[in-house]
Short mmCIF file of C-alpha atoms in Angstrom, two decimals:
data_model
loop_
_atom_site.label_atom_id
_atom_site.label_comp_id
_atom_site.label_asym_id
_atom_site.label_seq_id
_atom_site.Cartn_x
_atom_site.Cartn_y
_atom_site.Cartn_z
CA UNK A 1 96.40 90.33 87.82
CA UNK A 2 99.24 91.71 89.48
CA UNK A 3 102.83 92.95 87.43
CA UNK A 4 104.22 89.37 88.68
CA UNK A 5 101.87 87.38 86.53
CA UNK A 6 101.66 89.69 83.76
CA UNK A 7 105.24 89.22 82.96
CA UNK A 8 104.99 85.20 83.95
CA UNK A 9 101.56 85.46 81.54
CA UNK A 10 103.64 87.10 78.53
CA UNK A 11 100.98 89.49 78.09
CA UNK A 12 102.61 92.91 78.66
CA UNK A 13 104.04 95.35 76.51
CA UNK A 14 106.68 96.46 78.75
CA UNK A 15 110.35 97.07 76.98
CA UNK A 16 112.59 97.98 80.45
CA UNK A 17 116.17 98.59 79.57
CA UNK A 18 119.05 98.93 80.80
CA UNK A 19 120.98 95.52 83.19
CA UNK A 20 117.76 95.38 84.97
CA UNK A 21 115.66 94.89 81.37
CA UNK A 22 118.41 92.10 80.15
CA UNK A 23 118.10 89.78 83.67
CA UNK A 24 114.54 90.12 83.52
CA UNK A 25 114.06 89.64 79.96
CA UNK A 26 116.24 86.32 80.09
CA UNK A 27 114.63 85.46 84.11
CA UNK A 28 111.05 85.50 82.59
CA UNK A 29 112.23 84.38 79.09
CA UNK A 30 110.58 87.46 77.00
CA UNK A 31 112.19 87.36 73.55
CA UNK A 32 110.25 90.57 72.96
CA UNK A 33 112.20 92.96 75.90
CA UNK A 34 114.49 93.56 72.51
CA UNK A 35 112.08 93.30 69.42
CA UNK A 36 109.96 96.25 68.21
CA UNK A 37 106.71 96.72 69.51
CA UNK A 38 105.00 95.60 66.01
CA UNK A 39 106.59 92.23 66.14
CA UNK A 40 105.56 91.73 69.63
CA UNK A 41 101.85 92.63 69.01
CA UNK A 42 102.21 90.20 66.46
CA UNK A 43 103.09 87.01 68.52
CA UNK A 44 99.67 87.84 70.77
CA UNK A 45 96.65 85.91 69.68
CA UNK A 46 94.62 89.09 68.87
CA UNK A 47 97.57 91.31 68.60
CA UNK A 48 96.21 92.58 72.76
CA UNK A 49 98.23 93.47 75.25
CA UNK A 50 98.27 94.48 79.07
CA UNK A 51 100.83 97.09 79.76
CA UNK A 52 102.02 97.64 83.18
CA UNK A 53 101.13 100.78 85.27
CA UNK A 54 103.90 103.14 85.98
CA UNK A 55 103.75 101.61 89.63
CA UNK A 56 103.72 97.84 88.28
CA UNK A 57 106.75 98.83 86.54
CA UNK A 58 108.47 100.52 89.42
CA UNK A 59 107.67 97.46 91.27
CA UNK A 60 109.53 95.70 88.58
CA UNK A 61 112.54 97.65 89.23
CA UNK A 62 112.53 96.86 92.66
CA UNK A 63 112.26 92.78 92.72
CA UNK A 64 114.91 92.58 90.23
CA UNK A 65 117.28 94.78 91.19
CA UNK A 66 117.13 93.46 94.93
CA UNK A 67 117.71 89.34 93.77
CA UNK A 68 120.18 90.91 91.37
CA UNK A 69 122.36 92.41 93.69
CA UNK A 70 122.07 90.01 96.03
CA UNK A 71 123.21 87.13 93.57
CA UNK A 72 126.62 89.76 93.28
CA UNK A 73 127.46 90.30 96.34
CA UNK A 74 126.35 86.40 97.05
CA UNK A 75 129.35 85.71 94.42
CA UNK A 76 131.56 88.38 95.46
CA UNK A 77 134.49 86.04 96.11
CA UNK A 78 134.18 84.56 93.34
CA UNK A 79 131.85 81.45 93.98
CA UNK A 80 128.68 81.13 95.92
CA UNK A 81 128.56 78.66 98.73
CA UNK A 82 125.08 76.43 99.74
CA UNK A 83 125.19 78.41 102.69
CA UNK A 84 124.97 81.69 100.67
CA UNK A 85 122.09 79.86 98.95
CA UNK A 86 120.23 78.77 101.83
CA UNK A 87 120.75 82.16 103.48
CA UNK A 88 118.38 83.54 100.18
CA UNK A 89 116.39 81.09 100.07
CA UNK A 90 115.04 81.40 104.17
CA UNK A 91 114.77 85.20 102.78
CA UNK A 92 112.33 84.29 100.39
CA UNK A 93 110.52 82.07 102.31
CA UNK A 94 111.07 83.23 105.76
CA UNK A 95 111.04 87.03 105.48
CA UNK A 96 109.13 88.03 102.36
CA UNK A 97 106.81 84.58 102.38
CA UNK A 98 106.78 84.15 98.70
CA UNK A 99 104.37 81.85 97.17
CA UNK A 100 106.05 79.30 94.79
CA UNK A 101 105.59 81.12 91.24
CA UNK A 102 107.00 84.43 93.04
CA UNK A 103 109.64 82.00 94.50
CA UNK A 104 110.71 80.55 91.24
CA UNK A 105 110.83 83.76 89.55
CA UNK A 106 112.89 85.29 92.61
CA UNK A 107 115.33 82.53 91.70
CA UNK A 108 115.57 82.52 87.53
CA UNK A 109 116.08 86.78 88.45
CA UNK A 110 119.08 85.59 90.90
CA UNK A 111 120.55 83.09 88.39
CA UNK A 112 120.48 85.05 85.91
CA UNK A 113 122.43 87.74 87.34
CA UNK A 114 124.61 85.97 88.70
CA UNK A 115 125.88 85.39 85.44
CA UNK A 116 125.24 88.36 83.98
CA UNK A 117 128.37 90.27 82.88
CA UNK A 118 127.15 93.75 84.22
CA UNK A 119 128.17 94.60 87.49
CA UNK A 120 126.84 94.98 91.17
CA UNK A 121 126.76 98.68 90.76
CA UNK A 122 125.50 98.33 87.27
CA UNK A 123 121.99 97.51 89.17
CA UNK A 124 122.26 99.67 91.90
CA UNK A 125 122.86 102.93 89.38
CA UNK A 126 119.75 101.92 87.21
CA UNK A 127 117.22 100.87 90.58
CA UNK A 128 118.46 104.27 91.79
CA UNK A 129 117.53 106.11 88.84
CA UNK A 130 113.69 105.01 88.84
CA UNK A 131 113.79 105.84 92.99
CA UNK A 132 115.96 108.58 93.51
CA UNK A 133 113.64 111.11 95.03
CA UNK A 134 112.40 108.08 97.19
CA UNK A 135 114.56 107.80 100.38
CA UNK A 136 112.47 105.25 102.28
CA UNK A 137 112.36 103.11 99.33
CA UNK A 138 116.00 103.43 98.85
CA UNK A 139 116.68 102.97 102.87
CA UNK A 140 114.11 99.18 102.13
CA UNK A 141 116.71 97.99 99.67
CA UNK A 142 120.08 98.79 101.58
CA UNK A 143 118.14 97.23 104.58
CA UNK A 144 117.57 94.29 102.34
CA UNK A 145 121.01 94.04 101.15
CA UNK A 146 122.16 94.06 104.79
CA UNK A 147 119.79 91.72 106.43
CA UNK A 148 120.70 88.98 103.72
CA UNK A 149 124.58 90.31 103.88
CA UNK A 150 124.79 89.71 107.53
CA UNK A 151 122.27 86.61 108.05
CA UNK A 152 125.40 84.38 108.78
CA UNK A 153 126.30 86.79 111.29
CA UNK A 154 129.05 88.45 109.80
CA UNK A 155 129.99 90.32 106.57
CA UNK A 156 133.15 89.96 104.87
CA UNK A 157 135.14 92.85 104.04
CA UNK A 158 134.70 92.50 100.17
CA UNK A 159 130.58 92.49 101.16
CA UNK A 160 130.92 95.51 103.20
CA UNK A 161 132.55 97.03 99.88
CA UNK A 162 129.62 96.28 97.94
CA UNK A 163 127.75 97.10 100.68
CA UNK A 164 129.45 100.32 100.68
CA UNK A 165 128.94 101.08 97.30
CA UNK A 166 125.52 100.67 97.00
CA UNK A 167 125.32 103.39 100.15
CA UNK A 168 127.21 105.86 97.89
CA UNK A 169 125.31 104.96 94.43
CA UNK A 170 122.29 105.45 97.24
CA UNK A 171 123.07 109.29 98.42
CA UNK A 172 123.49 107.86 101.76
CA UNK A 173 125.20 109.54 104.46
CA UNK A 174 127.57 107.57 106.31
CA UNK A 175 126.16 108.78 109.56
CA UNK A 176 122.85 106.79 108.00
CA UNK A 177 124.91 103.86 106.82
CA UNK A 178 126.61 103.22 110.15
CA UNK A 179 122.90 103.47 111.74
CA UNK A 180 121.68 100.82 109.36
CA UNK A 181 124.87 98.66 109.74
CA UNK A 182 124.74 98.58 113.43
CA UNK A 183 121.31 96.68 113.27
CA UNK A 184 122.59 93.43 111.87
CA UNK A 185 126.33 94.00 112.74
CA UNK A 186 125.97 95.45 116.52
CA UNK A 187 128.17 98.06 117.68
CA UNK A 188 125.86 100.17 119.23
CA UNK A 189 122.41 100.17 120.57
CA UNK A 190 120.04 98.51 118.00
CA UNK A 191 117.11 100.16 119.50
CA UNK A 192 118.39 104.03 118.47
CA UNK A 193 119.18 102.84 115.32
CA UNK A 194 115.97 101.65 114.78
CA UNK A 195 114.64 105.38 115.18
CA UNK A 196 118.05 106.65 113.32
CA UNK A 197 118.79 108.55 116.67
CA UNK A 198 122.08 108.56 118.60
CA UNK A 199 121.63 107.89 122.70
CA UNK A 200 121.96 110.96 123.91
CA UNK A 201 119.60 112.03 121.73
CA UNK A 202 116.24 113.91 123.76
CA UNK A 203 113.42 112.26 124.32
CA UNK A 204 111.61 115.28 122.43
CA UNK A 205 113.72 114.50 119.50
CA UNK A 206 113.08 110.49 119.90
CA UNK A 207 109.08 111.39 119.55
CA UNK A 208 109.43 113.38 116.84
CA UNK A 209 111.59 111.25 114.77
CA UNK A 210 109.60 108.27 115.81
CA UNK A 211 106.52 110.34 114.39
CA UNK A 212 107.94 111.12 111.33
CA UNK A 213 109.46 107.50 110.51
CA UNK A 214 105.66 105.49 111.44
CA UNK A 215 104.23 108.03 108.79
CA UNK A 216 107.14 107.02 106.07
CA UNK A 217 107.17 103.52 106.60
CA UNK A 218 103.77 102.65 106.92
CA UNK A 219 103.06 99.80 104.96
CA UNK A 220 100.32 101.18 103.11
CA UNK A 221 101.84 104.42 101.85
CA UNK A 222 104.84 102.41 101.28
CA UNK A 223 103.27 100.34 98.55
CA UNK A 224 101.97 102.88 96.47
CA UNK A 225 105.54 103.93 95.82
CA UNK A 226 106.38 101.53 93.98
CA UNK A 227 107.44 98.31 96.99
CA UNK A 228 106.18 94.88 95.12
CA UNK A 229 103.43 92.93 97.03
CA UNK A 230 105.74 90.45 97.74
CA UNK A 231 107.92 92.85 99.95
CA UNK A 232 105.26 94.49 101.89
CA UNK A 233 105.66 92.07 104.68
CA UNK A 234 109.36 92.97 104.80
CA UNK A 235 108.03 96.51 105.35
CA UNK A 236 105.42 95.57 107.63
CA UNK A 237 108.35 93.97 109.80
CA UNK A 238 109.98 97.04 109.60
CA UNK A 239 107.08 98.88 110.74
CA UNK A 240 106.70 97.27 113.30
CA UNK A 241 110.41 97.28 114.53
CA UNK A 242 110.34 100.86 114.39
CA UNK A 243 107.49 100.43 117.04
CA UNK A 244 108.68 98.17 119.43
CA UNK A 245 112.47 100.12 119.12
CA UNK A 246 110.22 103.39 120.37
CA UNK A 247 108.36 101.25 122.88
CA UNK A 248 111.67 99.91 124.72
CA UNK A 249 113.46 103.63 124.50
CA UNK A 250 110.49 105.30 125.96
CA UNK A 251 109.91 102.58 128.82
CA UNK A 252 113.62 102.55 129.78
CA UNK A 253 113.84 106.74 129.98
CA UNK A 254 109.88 106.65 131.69
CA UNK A 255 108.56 109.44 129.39
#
């Protein structure tokens, strides 16, 4: 059973704090995220439990902090709009291919938040906390929060605030940040940001950066860090970007 129907099963014994605890507690309607651990044993038949693993839990982190921050910076003028909606909806569906139950629970996390009186960096301080000393992980999220940002082909200036924020709550050089940016808002060649290179970058330095971002990004190695099962084909896209960005540099300088 994966962490995604142990918490839609009731049967874990996970208390996570913090904003992150409080929209998942209410998403997945767990009365127990804030009673003591006796009283939850309690309301089991059997008084048995299944307890996350410390990378269940981390992928915990992850799918709620990413709908959370999207349902901010979805309301960040002050209403959200059934284009904003549909926008994280073909996300779900489109990009991440979530089955129904992880579907439904993608959208109780968003609603909740959305409501939630804790703020857009609120999330971002606590998902950086459990994935600090995780850059790739951290670079998947602020790649999430741009690809939705952007998916109506532009982002608004209090977005790229948020946006913005998150980068600095991240550790994220702007150098980075612009590189990232430029993929979904184009101001320079997509292709070179891909491989976080500039274009007059060598072609030694393209093939070793190319090496070093295939063996961070890998799918595999990026799921036992902590990435949920439901955003491995969001990585495996990514993956393979990172590919076909190499693929078109090296054909068009013939090395």
């Amino acid at each position: 059973m994966s962490w995604l129907g142990k918490m839609i099963g009731g049967t874990i014994g996970l208390a996570l704090g913090g904003p992150l605890g409080a929209v998942a507690g209410a998403a997945f309607g767990h009365a127990f995220v804030d009673k003591r651990e006796d009283d939850y044993l309690r309301s089991i038949p059997g008084g048995k439990r299944t307890d996350l693993s410390s990378n269940e839990e981390a992928q915990l982190v992850f799918f709620t902090a990413a709908f959370s921050m999207l349902a901010k910076i979805s309301k960040a003028d002050g209403r959200i709009s059934e284009e904003e909606i549909k926008v994280v909806e073909r996300f779900m569906v489109n990009d991440l291919q979530l089955d129904e139950a992880s579907r439904q629970t993608a959208q109780n996390i968003f609603r909740n938040a959305v409501t939630s009186s804790q703020t857009f960096e609120d999330f971002a301080q606590q998902f950086y906390s459990v994935f600090k000393y995780q850059a790739n992980i951290i670079e998947l999220m602020l790649d999430v929060l741009l690809r939705v940002s952007s998916a109506d082909g532009n982002v608004s200036a209090i977005e790229e605030q948020m946006l913005l924020s998150a980068s600095r709550i991240f550790r994220f050089s702007q150098s980075d940040y612009n590189r990232l940016h430029s993929r979904y808002v184009k101001k320079s060649d997509p292709y070179y940001a891909v491989l976080k290179c500039d274009e007059n970058a060598s072609n030694e330095e393209i093939k070793k950066k190319y090496r070093t971002l295939v063996q961070e990004y890998h799918p595999d190695k990026i799921q036992a860090k902590g990435l949920p099962e439901e955003f491995i084909k969001f990585a495996t896209d990514k993956f393979t970007e990172i590919q076909d960005a190499y693929e078109n540099i090296r054909k068009r300088r013939g090395f």
